[in-house]
């Protein structure tokens, strides 16, 4: 039998998170207020606990993972590094394809890696209840699970259209004891204002964020929690790439290309930043390429400008230095709900400016086709988000064949698609379309950046 996976023991789990902020060639511009003044840590205190704010602004290279966090992560970690022999054979290209299977977590994606850590830090800070928003429900279910494990209450504002179309994610949240309401809801000022004007509003991530933050700052012992974008979230995901480094060491191999899909940027950062660390410090004997893959319908890294922009429509968040399509941008309803975000993690944006990573955008149908090939050859049914990383790996493999070069490819397999089968059904029925963003729509959306402060050049 050919070896299929490299498994680490619990004892071999990484004990520290890797903070790439310590190693950036140029420092990142700070988050600012609309007047251009930098945000101070105390400004964030009503929204996040101070121990997570400290991580958010930390420049320490290695941050210890608390034992209580490791113990919960060990419920499914370390995740296996698997070799996609079946896919390789189907492609017939001179490549080895490996993937970190993050779909084996209780909620089915990489998101519990940070949900567990965030619930823990809030718990030890004395917080009793967390509020958050969720689009398709991946993040809401991950946080619901983590809150229950640490004895916190959890309230999730779920974008109404998904609440109605994807009842199973809501049922998962309820099973883990969380309260999940459709957003816009009649329970917050932000929600009531939207409902007064549009009683049938399908909701949006921007509205749901505004509701969750309002609930947080008006409730006792409550804080807000975000599933991507922020520095501390990306930090918590670096356990994935560090495990992969150990697993490649056991194999005696090293990847040429590391691939992850990007919504807010956390799973891509989680797998790639530890490899970028080796690249920056000259530890690797190979020049690894890191490729972020986004949908053509929401092409933040490939077509958006680098600017200061808000994380939500109501502009309740600080202005973050990032590639953005404009906070008023409403992406087309592609099935990869987790990739429909107008902005990008400032750290991922920064390493792209530093040319430490590459970005590419793919069409929805090409991604479904790759996802189905994956299910037929590797068994697991990927999430629509994950299908973008798979399609990019297939393209890399075909290019290797054209160029007559051997290549080792590593994918962050960010989650399973067992709650997203409606997209597959539409794909099989020929009802999916490719939704490329017209230049005129992009330019119209970017108008909302007029008058905002501009980040300095590198
Ligand atoms: C949320 C999600 C993503 C996108 O989020 P990132 O923060 O960019 O990682 C990707 N894949 C899956 C399965 C998700 O649930």
Tab-separated table of C-alpha atoms and ligand atoms in Angstrom:
chain	number	residue	atom	x	y	z
A	1	UNK	CA	0.000	0.000	0.000
A	2	UNK	CA	1.230	3.506	-0.839
A	3	UNK	CA	1.232	5.854	2.158
A	4	UNK	CA	-1.911	8.013	2.142
A	5	UNK	CA	-1.463	10.277	5.134
A	6	UNK	CA	1.010	11.631	7.671
A	7	UNK	CA	-0.459	11.719	11.163
A	8	UNK	CA	1.014	13.582	14.125
A	9	UNK	CA	0.396	12.562	17.734
A	10	UNK	CA	-1.175	14.944	20.246
A	11	UNK	CA	2.277	15.401	21.784
A	12	UNK	CA	3.557	16.709	18.446
A	13	UNK	CA	0.928	19.466	18.251
A	14	UNK	CA	2.516	22.926	17.887
A	15	UNK	CA	2.655	24.685	21.282
A	16	UNK	CA	2.869	28.249	19.914
A	17	UNK	CA	1.090	30.319	17.317
A	18	UNK	CA	3.231	32.121	14.737
A	19	UNK	CA	2.796	35.906	14.528
A	20	UNK	CA	3.977	37.124	11.111
A	21	UNK	CA	3.770	40.766	12.310
A	22	UNK	CA	7.203	40.142	13.907
A	23	UNK	CA	8.809	39.381	10.543
A	24	UNK	CA	7.311	41.827	8.028
A	25	UNK	CA	9.883	43.634	5.852
A	26	UNK	CA	7.859	46.872	6.276
A	27	UNK	CA	5.511	47.516	9.228
A	28	UNK	CA	1.755	47.453	8.566
A	29	UNK	CA	-0.158	50.753	8.585
A	30	UNK	CA	-2.313	50.915	11.773
A	31	UNK	CA	-6.135	50.770	11.812
A	32	UNK	CA	-7.488	54.330	11.979
A	33	UNK	CA	-10.598	56.372	12.780
A	34	UNK	CA	-12.346	58.274	9.946
A	35	UNK	CA	-10.224	61.347	10.865
A	36	UNK	CA	-7.061	59.346	10.095
A	37	UNK	CA	-5.906	59.046	13.751
A	38	UNK	CA	-4.667	55.556	14.754
A	39	UNK	CA	-7.000	53.421	16.891
A	40	UNK	CA	-5.743	52.828	20.443
A	41	UNK	CA	-6.123	49.436	22.159
A	42	UNK	CA	-8.548	50.985	24.747
A	43	UNK	CA	-10.855	52.079	21.884
A	44	UNK	CA	-11.551	48.393	21.203
A	45	UNK	CA	-12.213	47.429	24.849
A	46	UNK	CA	-16.049	47.629	24.707
A	47	UNK	CA	-16.022	45.174	21.782
A	48	UNK	CA	-13.171	42.697	22.482
A	49	UNK	CA	-11.562	41.418	25.728
A	50	UNK	CA	-8.170	43.000	26.454
A	51	UNK	CA	-6.239	39.694	26.218
A	52	UNK	CA	-7.349	39.323	22.551
A	53	UNK	CA	-6.687	43.031	21.855
A	54	UNK	CA	-3.124	42.432	23.117
A	55	UNK	CA	-2.751	39.607	20.573
A	56	UNK	CA	-4.244	41.842	17.888
A	57	UNK	CA	-1.495	44.445	18.306
A	58	UNK	CA	1.338	42.087	19.369
A	59	UNK	CA	4.697	42.030	17.561
A	60	UNK	CA	5.909	38.946	19.463
A	61	UNK	CA	6.935	36.231	16.989
A	62	UNK	CA	5.700	33.207	18.982
A	63	UNK	CA	2.642	33.249	21.263
A	64	UNK	CA	2.059	30.311	23.615
A	65	UNK	CA	-1.117	28.295	23.053
A	66	UNK	CA	-2.758	27.796	26.484
A	67	UNK	CA	-3.112	24.152	27.609
A	68	UNK	CA	-6.901	24.571	27.926
A	69	UNK	CA	-7.041	25.569	24.243
A	70	UNK	CA	-4.759	22.713	23.118
A	71	UNK	CA	-6.948	20.238	24.997
A	72	UNK	CA	-10.069	21.312	23.092
A	73	UNK	CA	-8.212	21.516	19.748
A	74	UNK	CA	-7.043	17.937	20.381
A	75	UNK	CA	-10.670	16.783	20.041
A	76	UNK	CA	-9.889	16.683	16.287
A	77	UNK	CA	-6.297	17.991	15.888
A	78	UNK	CA	-3.636	17.422	14.689
A	79	UNK	CA	-5.332	17.224	11.295
A	80	UNK	CA	-3.877	14.684	8.866
A	81	UNK	CA	-1.745	15.703	5.890
A	82	UNK	CA	-3.203	13.535	3.122
A	83	UNK	CA	-1.910	12.674	-0.330
A	84	UNK	CA	-4.523	12.953	-3.105
A	85	UNK	CA	-3.376	9.853	-5.050
A	86	UNK	CA	-6.786	9.468	-6.742
A	87	UNK	CA	-6.870	13.036	-8.018
A	88	UNK	CA	-3.231	12.834	-9.152
A	89	UNK	CA	-4.019	9.708	-11.173
A	90	UNK	CA	-7.079	11.302	-12.773
A	91	UNK	CA	-5.055	14.372	-13.763
A	92	UNK	CA	-2.040	12.472	-15.088
A	93	UNK	CA	0.319	15.356	-14.342
A	94	UNK	CA	3.858	15.197	-12.852
A	95	UNK	CA	2.726	16.431	-9.418
A	96	UNK	CA	2.225	15.273	-5.857
A	97	UNK	CA	-0.886	16.860	-4.312
A	98	UNK	CA	-1.166	17.030	-0.517
A	99	UNK	CA	-3.982	18.520	1.555
A	100	UNK	CA	-4.547	19.444	5.183
A	101	UNK	CA	-8.015	18.145	5.965
A	102	UNK	CA	-9.583	20.881	8.104
A	103	UNK	CA	-13.039	19.491	7.311
A	104	UNK	CA	-12.697	16.952	10.145
A	105	UNK	CA	-13.470	19.461	12.925
A	106	UNK	CA	-16.834	19.202	14.752
A	107	UNK	CA	-18.281	22.133	12.782
A	108	UNK	CA	-16.729	20.913	9.517
A	109	UNK	CA	-14.201	23.648	8.715
A	110	UNK	CA	-11.022	25.383	9.920
A	111	UNK	CA	-13.094	28.000	11.811
A	112	UNK	CA	-13.133	26.155	15.184
A	113	UNK	CA	-9.321	26.688	15.360
A	114	UNK	CA	-9.979	30.334	16.290
A	115	UNK	CA	-13.460	29.882	17.797
A	116	UNK	CA	-11.946	27.679	20.555
A	117	UNK	CA	-9.181	30.197	21.277
A	118	UNK	CA	-11.550	33.195	21.287
A	119	UNK	CA	-14.067	31.493	23.591
A	120	UNK	CA	-11.224	30.593	25.988
A	121	UNK	CA	-9.741	34.126	26.158
A	122	UNK	CA	-13.197	35.661	26.693
A	123	UNK	CA	-13.937	33.101	29.435
A	124	UNK	CA	-10.722	33.820	31.388
A	125	UNK	CA	-11.375	37.577	31.006
A	126	UNK	CA	-14.686	37.085	32.841
A	127	UNK	CA	-17.008	37.440	29.840
A	128	UNK	CA	-20.269	35.445	30.051
A	129	UNK	CA	-21.728	35.842	26.548
A	130	UNK	CA	-20.478	36.267	22.952
A	131	UNK	CA	-22.299	37.881	20.034
A	132	UNK	CA	-21.426	37.396	16.393
A	133	UNK	CA	-22.815	37.433	12.876
A	134	UNK	CA	-22.753	34.655	10.321
A	135	UNK	CA	-23.438	34.456	6.598
A	136	UNK	CA	-23.929	30.889	5.465
A	137	UNK	CA	-23.490	29.636	9.050
A	138	UNK	CA	-19.976	28.107	9.116
A	139	UNK	CA	-18.683	30.676	11.582
A	140	UNK	CA	-21.846	30.806	13.700
A	141	UNK	CA	-21.794	27.044	14.183
A	142	UNK	CA	-18.045	27.004	15.016
A	143	UNK	CA	-18.490	29.708	17.679
A	144	UNK	CA	-21.656	28.064	19.071
A	145	UNK	CA	-19.685	24.847	19.597
A	146	UNK	CA	-16.703	26.627	21.190
A	147	UNK	CA	-18.920	28.678	23.539
A	148	UNK	CA	-20.700	25.558	24.764
A	149	UNK	CA	-17.364	23.802	25.437
A	150	UNK	CA	-16.257	26.743	27.625
A	151	UNK	CA	-19.659	27.429	29.247
A	152	UNK	CA	-20.413	30.770	27.539
A	153	UNK	CA	-23.722	31.925	26.111
A	154	UNK	CA	-23.730	32.622	22.378
A	155	UNK	CA	-25.976	34.767	20.191
A	156	UNK	CA	-25.689	34.644	16.407
A	157	UNK	CA	-27.208	37.117	13.945
A	158	UNK	CA	-27.584	35.121	10.734
A	159	UNK	CA	-28.157	36.841	7.381
A	160	UNK	CA	-31.904	36.311	6.799
A	161	UNK	CA	-31.698	34.795	3.331
A	162	UNK	CA	-29.294	32.089	4.589
A	163	UNK	CA	-31.375	31.632	7.763
A	164	UNK	CA	-34.292	30.710	5.529
A	165	UNK	CA	-32.366	28.790	2.845
A	166	UNK	CA	-29.902	26.917	5.096
A	167	UNK	CA	-31.864	25.730	8.136
A	168	UNK	CA	-29.368	22.958	8.993
A	169	UNK	CA	-26.567	25.313	10.067
A	170	UNK	CA	-29.063	27.077	12.372
A	171	UNK	CA	-30.055	23.665	13.823
A	172	UNK	CA	-26.376	22.907	14.480
A	173	UNK	CA	-26.063	26.202	16.394
A	174	UNK	CA	-29.208	25.381	18.394
A	175	UNK	CA	-27.875	21.897	19.145
A	176	UNK	CA	-24.758	23.528	20.623
A	177	UNK	CA	-27.047	25.728	22.736
A	178	UNK	CA	-26.689	29.030	20.862
A	179	UNK	CA	-29.487	31.446	20.067
A	180	UNK	CA	-29.653	32.164	16.333
A	181	UNK	CA	-31.906	34.903	14.925
A	182	UNK	CA	-32.496	36.105	11.380
A	183	UNK	CA	-30.912	39.484	10.605
A	184	UNK	CA	-32.280	42.151	10.210
A	185	UNK	CA	-34.067	41.398	13.499
A	186	UNK	CA	-36.619	43.512	15.402
A	187	UNK	CA	-34.450	43.292	18.571
A	188	UNK	CA	-31.821	45.971	17.734
A	189	UNK	CA	-32.023	49.616	16.586
A	190	UNK	CA	-29.919	48.741	13.526
A	191	UNK	CA	-32.250	45.862	12.623
A	192	UNK	CA	-35.453	47.869	13.282
A	193	UNK	CA	-34.159	50.736	11.096
A	194	UNK	CA	-33.614	48.396	8.149
A	195	UNK	CA	-36.980	46.642	8.668
A	196	UNK	CA	-38.843	49.974	8.811
A	197	UNK	CA	-37.555	50.830	5.345
A	198	UNK	CA	-37.370	47.327	3.830
A	199	UNK	CA	-39.696	44.915	5.686
A	200	UNK	CA	-38.636	42.132	3.277
A	201	UNK	CA	-34.868	42.798	3.462
A	202	UNK	CA	-32.901	39.570	2.802
A	203	UNK	CA	-30.192	40.930	5.129
A	204	UNK	CA	-26.460	41.198	4.563
A	205	UNK	CA	-23.256	40.507	6.467
A	206	UNK	CA	-22.857	44.269	6.982
A	207	UNK	CA	-26.275	44.585	8.659
A	208	UNK	CA	-25.647	41.486	10.792
A	209	UNK	CA	-22.291	42.876	12.004
A	210	UNK	CA	-23.984	46.144	12.990
A	211	UNK	CA	-26.635	44.210	14.975
A	212	UNK	CA	-24.066	41.992	16.734
A	213	UNK	CA	-21.911	44.990	17.741
A	214	UNK	CA	-24.955	46.942	18.991
A	215	UNK	CA	-26.082	43.937	21.071
A	216	UNK	CA	-22.525	43.611	22.452
A	217	UNK	CA	-22.063	47.201	23.576
A	218	UNK	CA	-25.560	47.406	25.117
A	219	UNK	CA	-25.411	44.080	27.041
A	220	UNK	CA	-23.753	43.115	30.313
A	221	UNK	CA	-20.604	40.892	30.328
A	222	UNK	CA	-20.827	40.499	26.549
A	223	UNK	CA	-18.179	40.800	23.844
A	224	UNK	CA	-18.133	40.492	20.059
A	225	UNK	CA	-16.313	37.815	18.097
A	226	UNK	CA	-15.161	37.792	14.476
A	227	UNK	CA	-14.310	34.661	12.478
A	228	UNK	CA	-11.732	36.061	10.026
A	229	UNK	CA	-9.897	39.222	8.862
A	230	UNK	CA	-8.368	40.336	12.199
A	231	UNK	CA	-4.721	39.672	13.156
A	232	UNK	CA	-5.551	37.486	16.181
A	233	UNK	CA	-7.860	35.289	14.088
A	234	UNK	CA	-5.133	34.667	11.502
A	235	UNK	CA	-2.684	34.003	14.357
A	236	UNK	CA	-4.892	31.198	15.737
A	237	UNK	CA	-5.029	29.549	12.316
A	238	UNK	CA	-1.227	29.229	12.036
A	239	UNK	CA	-1.417	25.900	13.858
A	240	UNK	CA	-2.444	24.467	10.456
A	241	UNK	CA	0.708	25.512	8.581
A	242	UNK	CA	2.983	24.589	11.492
A	243	UNK	CA	1.526	21.079	11.594
A	244	UNK	CA	2.022	20.853	7.827
A	245	UNK	CA	5.705	21.828	8.195
A	246	UNK	CA	6.240	19.002	10.714
A	247	UNK	CA	4.400	16.546	8.476
A	248	UNK	CA	6.509	17.482	5.428
A	249	UNK	CA	9.612	17.085	7.553
A	250	UNK	CA	8.521	13.514	8.359
A	251	UNK	CA	8.004	12.896	4.643
A	252	UNK	CA	11.378	14.379	3.768
A	253	UNK	CA	9.631	16.623	1.237
A	254	UNK	CA	8.767	20.313	0.872
A	255	UNK	CA	5.966	21.913	-1.177
A	256	UNK	CA	6.638	24.123	-4.212
A	257	UNK	CA	3.178	25.722	-4.014
A	258	UNK	CA	0.861	26.337	-1.030
A	259	UNK	CA	-2.754	27.112	-1.955
A	260	UNK	CA	-5.731	28.404	0.032
A	261	UNK	CA	-9.045	30.036	-0.833
A	262	UNK	CA	-9.629	33.542	0.550
A	263	UNK	CA	-12.796	35.098	1.960
A	264	UNK	CA	-11.456	37.188	4.832
A	265	UNK	CA	-8.087	35.426	4.527
A	266	UNK	CA	-7.826	33.286	7.676
A	267	UNK	CA	-7.445	29.737	6.337
A	268	UNK	CA	-4.999	30.875	3.652
A	269	UNK	CA	-2.942	32.762	6.262
A	270	UNK	CA	-3.110	29.773	8.594
A	271	UNK	CA	-1.471	27.421	6.142
A	272	UNK	CA	0.842	29.888	4.363
A	273	UNK	CA	2.294	32.171	7.068
A	274	UNK	CA	4.499	29.464	8.680
A	275	UNK	CA	5.909	28.734	5.178
A	276	UNK	CA	6.422	32.473	4.573
A	277	UNK	CA	8.333	32.576	7.881
A	278	UNK	CA	10.734	29.976	6.497
A	279	UNK	CA	10.986	31.966	3.271
A	280	UNK	CA	11.738	35.262	5.067
A	281	UNK	CA	14.285	33.679	7.410
A	282	UNK	CA	15.884	31.637	4.621
A	283	UNK	CA	15.201	28.327	6.430
A	284	UNK	CA	13.680	26.574	3.444
A	285	UNK	CA	15.973	25.178	0.767
A	286	UNK	CA	13.182	25.773	-1.761
A	287	UNK	CA	11.467	29.002	-2.819
A	288	UNK	CA	7.837	28.173	-1.976
A	289	UNK	CA	5.036	30.044	-3.772
A	290	UNK	CA	1.881	30.872	-1.774
A	291	UNK	CA	-1.274	31.379	-3.839
A	292	UNK	CA	-4.506	32.961	-2.531
A	293	UNK	CA	-7.582	32.026	-4.580
A	294	UNK	CA	-10.731	34.143	-4.725
A	295	UNK	CA	-13.935	34.078	-6.830
A	296	UNK	CA	-14.139	36.264	-9.951
A	297	UNK	CA	-17.454	37.519	-8.547
A	298	UNK	CA	-15.658	38.973	-5.510
A	299	UNK	CA	-12.112	39.761	-6.744
A	300	UNK	CA	-10.754	41.693	-3.755
A	301	UNK	CA	-7.027	40.914	-4.126
A	302	UNK	CA	-6.900	40.793	-7.917
A	303	UNK	CA	-8.963	43.901	-8.762
A	304	UNK	CA	-9.572	45.952	-5.605
A	305	UNK	CA	-7.361	48.913	-4.631
A	306	UNK	CA	-5.314	48.918	-1.396
A	307	UNK	CA	-7.103	51.487	0.778
A	308	UNK	CA	-8.428	52.282	4.220
A	309	UNK	CA	-11.969	50.900	4.436
A	310	UNK	CA	-14.539	49.836	7.032
A	311	UNK	CA	-15.259	46.182	7.727
A	312	UNK	CA	-19.039	46.670	7.624
A	313	UNK	CA	-21.675	48.610	5.701
A	314	UNK	CA	-22.671	50.826	8.657
A	315	UNK	CA	-18.968	51.710	9.187
A	316	UNK	CA	-19.059	50.724	12.868
A	317	UNK	CA	-15.616	49.078	12.673
A	318	UNK	CA	-12.300	50.969	12.539
A	319	UNK	CA	-10.875	51.657	9.059
A	320	UNK	CA	-8.510	48.829	8.120
A	321	UNK	CA	-5.631	49.011	5.597
A	322	UNK	CA	-6.621	46.364	3.063
A	323	UNK	CA	-7.479	45.446	-0.494
A	324	UNK	CA	-11.196	46.180	-0.795
A	325	UNK	CA	-14.092	46.378	-3.219
A	326	UNK	CA	-15.717	49.066	-1.032
A	327	UNK	CA	-17.762	48.492	2.156
A	328	UNK	CA	-20.973	49.105	0.185
A	329	UNK	CA	-20.115	46.270	-2.245
A	330	UNK	CA	-22.801	43.588	-2.514
A	331	UNK	CA	-21.334	40.477	-4.176
A	332	UNK	CA	-23.414	38.371	-6.553
A	333	UNK	CA	-25.050	35.397	-4.814
A	334	UNK	CA	-22.385	32.788	-5.633
A	335	UNK	CA	-22.564	29.588	-3.596
A	336	UNK	CA	-19.195	30.071	-1.893
A	337	UNK	CA	-20.868	32.253	0.761
A	338	UNK	CA	-17.685	32.375	2.864
A	339	UNK	CA	-15.821	34.102	0.024
A	340	UNK	CA	-18.378	36.898	-0.457
A	341	UNK	CA	-16.635	39.578	1.583
A	342	UNK	CA	-15.728	43.039	0.254
A	343	UNK	CA	-12.425	43.327	2.169
A	344	UNK	CA	-9.388	41.199	3.020
A	345	UNK	CA	-7.344	40.613	6.171
A	346	UNK	CA	-4.830	43.482	6.539
A	347	UNK	CA	-2.024	40.923	7.081
A	348	UNK	CA	-2.871	39.038	3.879
A	349	UNK	CA	-3.184	42.367	2.041
A	350	UNK	CA	0.202	43.437	3.383
A	351	UNK	CA	2.087	40.273	2.370
A	352	UNK	CA	0.624	40.634	-1.130
A	353	UNK	CA	1.989	44.195	-1.300
A	354	UNK	CA	5.321	42.804	-0.086
A	355	UNK	CA	5.132	40.281	-2.982
A	356	UNK	CA	5.467	37.392	-0.530
A	357	UNK	CA	2.273	35.805	-1.938
A	358	UNK	CA	0.328	35.710	-5.240
A	359	UNK	CA	-3.404	36.024	-5.881
A	360	UNK	CA	-5.655	34.565	-8.554
A	361	UNK	CA	-9.415	34.648	-9.263
A	362	UNK	CA	-11.502	31.747	-10.609
A	363	UNK	CA	-14.954	31.216	-12.081
A	364	UNK	CA	-17.682	29.449	-10.096
A	365	UNK	CA	-18.368	26.675	-12.631
A	366	UNK	CA	-14.688	25.735	-12.986
A	367	UNK	CA	-14.576	25.407	-9.188
A	368	UNK	CA	-17.630	23.127	-9.010
A	369	UNK	CA	-16.176	20.975	-11.765
A	370	UNK	CA	-12.959	20.576	-9.740
A	371	UNK	CA	-14.981	19.886	-6.563
A	372	UNK	CA	-16.910	17.091	-8.277
A	373	UNK	CA	-13.663	15.605	-9.650
A	374	UNK	CA	-12.354	15.710	-6.070
A	375	UNK	CA	-15.442	13.946	-4.670
A	376	UNK	CA	-15.143	11.284	-7.401
A	377	UNK	CA	-11.441	10.639	-6.774
A	378	UNK	CA	-10.891	11.456	-3.074
A	379	UNK	CA	-14.325	10.790	-1.590
A	380	UNK	CA	-14.757	13.892	0.563
A	381	UNK	CA	-17.272	16.459	-0.738
A	382	UNK	CA	-15.627	19.906	-0.487
A	383	UNK	CA	-17.283	23.131	0.652
A	384	UNK	CA	-17.888	25.538	-2.270
A	385	UNK	CA	-15.192	27.803	-0.755
A	386	UNK	CA	-12.659	24.951	-0.669
A	387	UNK	CA	-13.426	24.154	-4.315
A	388	UNK	CA	-11.534	27.335	-5.275
A	389	UNK	CA	-8.304	25.987	-3.756
A	390	UNK	CA	-8.862	22.634	-5.460
A	391	UNK	CA	-9.463	24.228	-8.880
A	392	UNK	CA	-6.292	26.309	-8.485
A	393	UNK	CA	-4.338	23.130	-7.621
A	394	UNK	CA	-5.714	21.421	-10.742
A	395	UNK	CA	-4.538	24.414	-12.814
A	396	UNK	CA	-1.083	24.247	-11.184
A	397	UNK	CA	-0.892	20.526	-11.992
A	398	UNK	CA	-1.801	21.077	-15.660
A	399	UNK	CA	0.768	23.880	-15.908
A	400	UNK	CA	3.418	21.546	-14.475
A	401	UNK	CA	2.643	19.095	-17.270
A	402	UNK	CA	2.868	21.790	-19.962
A	403	UNK	CA	6.174	22.991	-18.531
A	404	UNK	CA	7.448	19.429	-18.110
A	405	UNK	CA	8.324	20.105	-14.448
A	406	UNK	CA	7.595	18.112	-11.302
A	407	UNK	CA	5.773	19.936	-8.529
A	408	UNK	CA	4.636	19.324	-4.960
A	409	UNK	CA	1.351	21.086	-4.196
A	410	UNK	CA	-0.188	21.691	-0.752
A	411	UNK	CA	-3.856	22.687	-0.349
A	412	UNK	CA	-5.650	23.923	2.743
A	413	UNK	CA	-8.787	21.784	2.471
A	414	UNK	CA	-10.804	24.294	4.489
A	415	UNK	CA	-14.088	22.423	4.943
A	416	UNK	CA	-16.635	19.851	3.812
A	417	UNK	CA	-19.725	20.707	1.778
A	418	UNK	CA	-22.289	18.436	3.426
A	419	UNK	CA	-24.420	21.454	4.412
A	420	UNK	CA	-24.002	23.068	0.966
A	421	UNK	CA	-25.419	20.410	-1.328
A	422	UNK	CA	-27.969	22.736	-2.946
A	423	UNK	CA	-25.110	24.369	-4.902
A	424	UNK	CA	-24.055	20.952	-6.212
A	425	UNK	CA	-27.634	20.181	-7.201
A	426	UNK	CA	-27.810	23.422	-9.186
A	427	UNK	CA	-24.450	22.663	-10.803
A	428	UNK	CA	-25.673	19.239	-11.960
A	429	UNK	CA	-28.910	20.786	-13.254
A	430	UNK	CA	-26.858	23.264	-15.331
A	431	UNK	CA	-28.366	26.175	-13.402
A	432	UNK	CA	-25.129	27.788	-12.225
A	433	UNK	CA	-23.693	30.771	-14.076
A	434	UNK	CA	-20.299	32.461	-13.953
A	435	UNK	CA	-20.709	35.864	-12.339
A	436	UNK	CA	-17.785	38.075	-13.302
A	437	UNK	CA	-17.808	41.564	-11.779
A	438	UNK	CA	-18.333	44.273	-14.472
A	439	UNK	CA	-15.737	47.084	-14.268
A	440	UNK	CA	-18.506	49.729	-14.094
A	441	UNK	CA	-20.050	48.069	-10.999
A	442	UNK	CA	-16.632	47.907	-9.344
A	443	UNK	CA	-15.954	51.593	-10.015
A	444	UNK	CA	-19.432	52.544	-8.717
A	445	UNK	CA	-18.836	50.567	-5.517
A	446	UNK	CA	-15.396	52.126	-4.952
A	447	UNK	CA	-17.036	55.588	-4.781
A	448	UNK	CA	-17.784	54.878	-1.097
A	449	UNK	CA	-14.026	55.196	-0.420
A	450	UNK	CA	-14.029	58.879	-1.471
A	451	UNK	CA	-13.114	61.118	1.435
A	452	UNK	CA	-11.622	58.323	3.582
A	453	UNK	CA	-7.964	58.618	4.692
A	454	UNK	CA	-5.350	56.942	2.450
A	455	UNK	CA	-2.704	54.523	3.722
A	456	UNK	CA	0.958	55.469	3.104
A	457	UNK	CA	2.912	53.893	0.212
A	458	UNK	CA	5.196	50.959	1.123
B	1	LIG	C1	-15.434	30.743	6.083
B	1	LIG	C2	-14.815	29.767	5.171
B	1	LIG	C3	-13.802	30.151	4.257
B	1	LIG	C4	-13.363	31.575	4.063
B	1	LIG	O1	-12.886	32.230	5.185
B	1	LIG	P1	-11.350	32.612	5.377
B	1	LIG	O2	-11.335	33.480	6.577
B	1	LIG	O3	-10.877	33.313	4.142
B	1	LIG	O4	-10.632	31.339	5.592
B	1	LIG	C5	-13.214	29.168	3.477
B	1	LIG	N1	-13.588	27.876	3.558
B	1	LIG	C6	-14.555	27.470	4.423
B	1	LIG	C7	-14.942	26.029	4.450
B	1	LIG	C8	-15.191	28.403	5.255
B	1	LIG	O5	-16.145	27.999	6.104
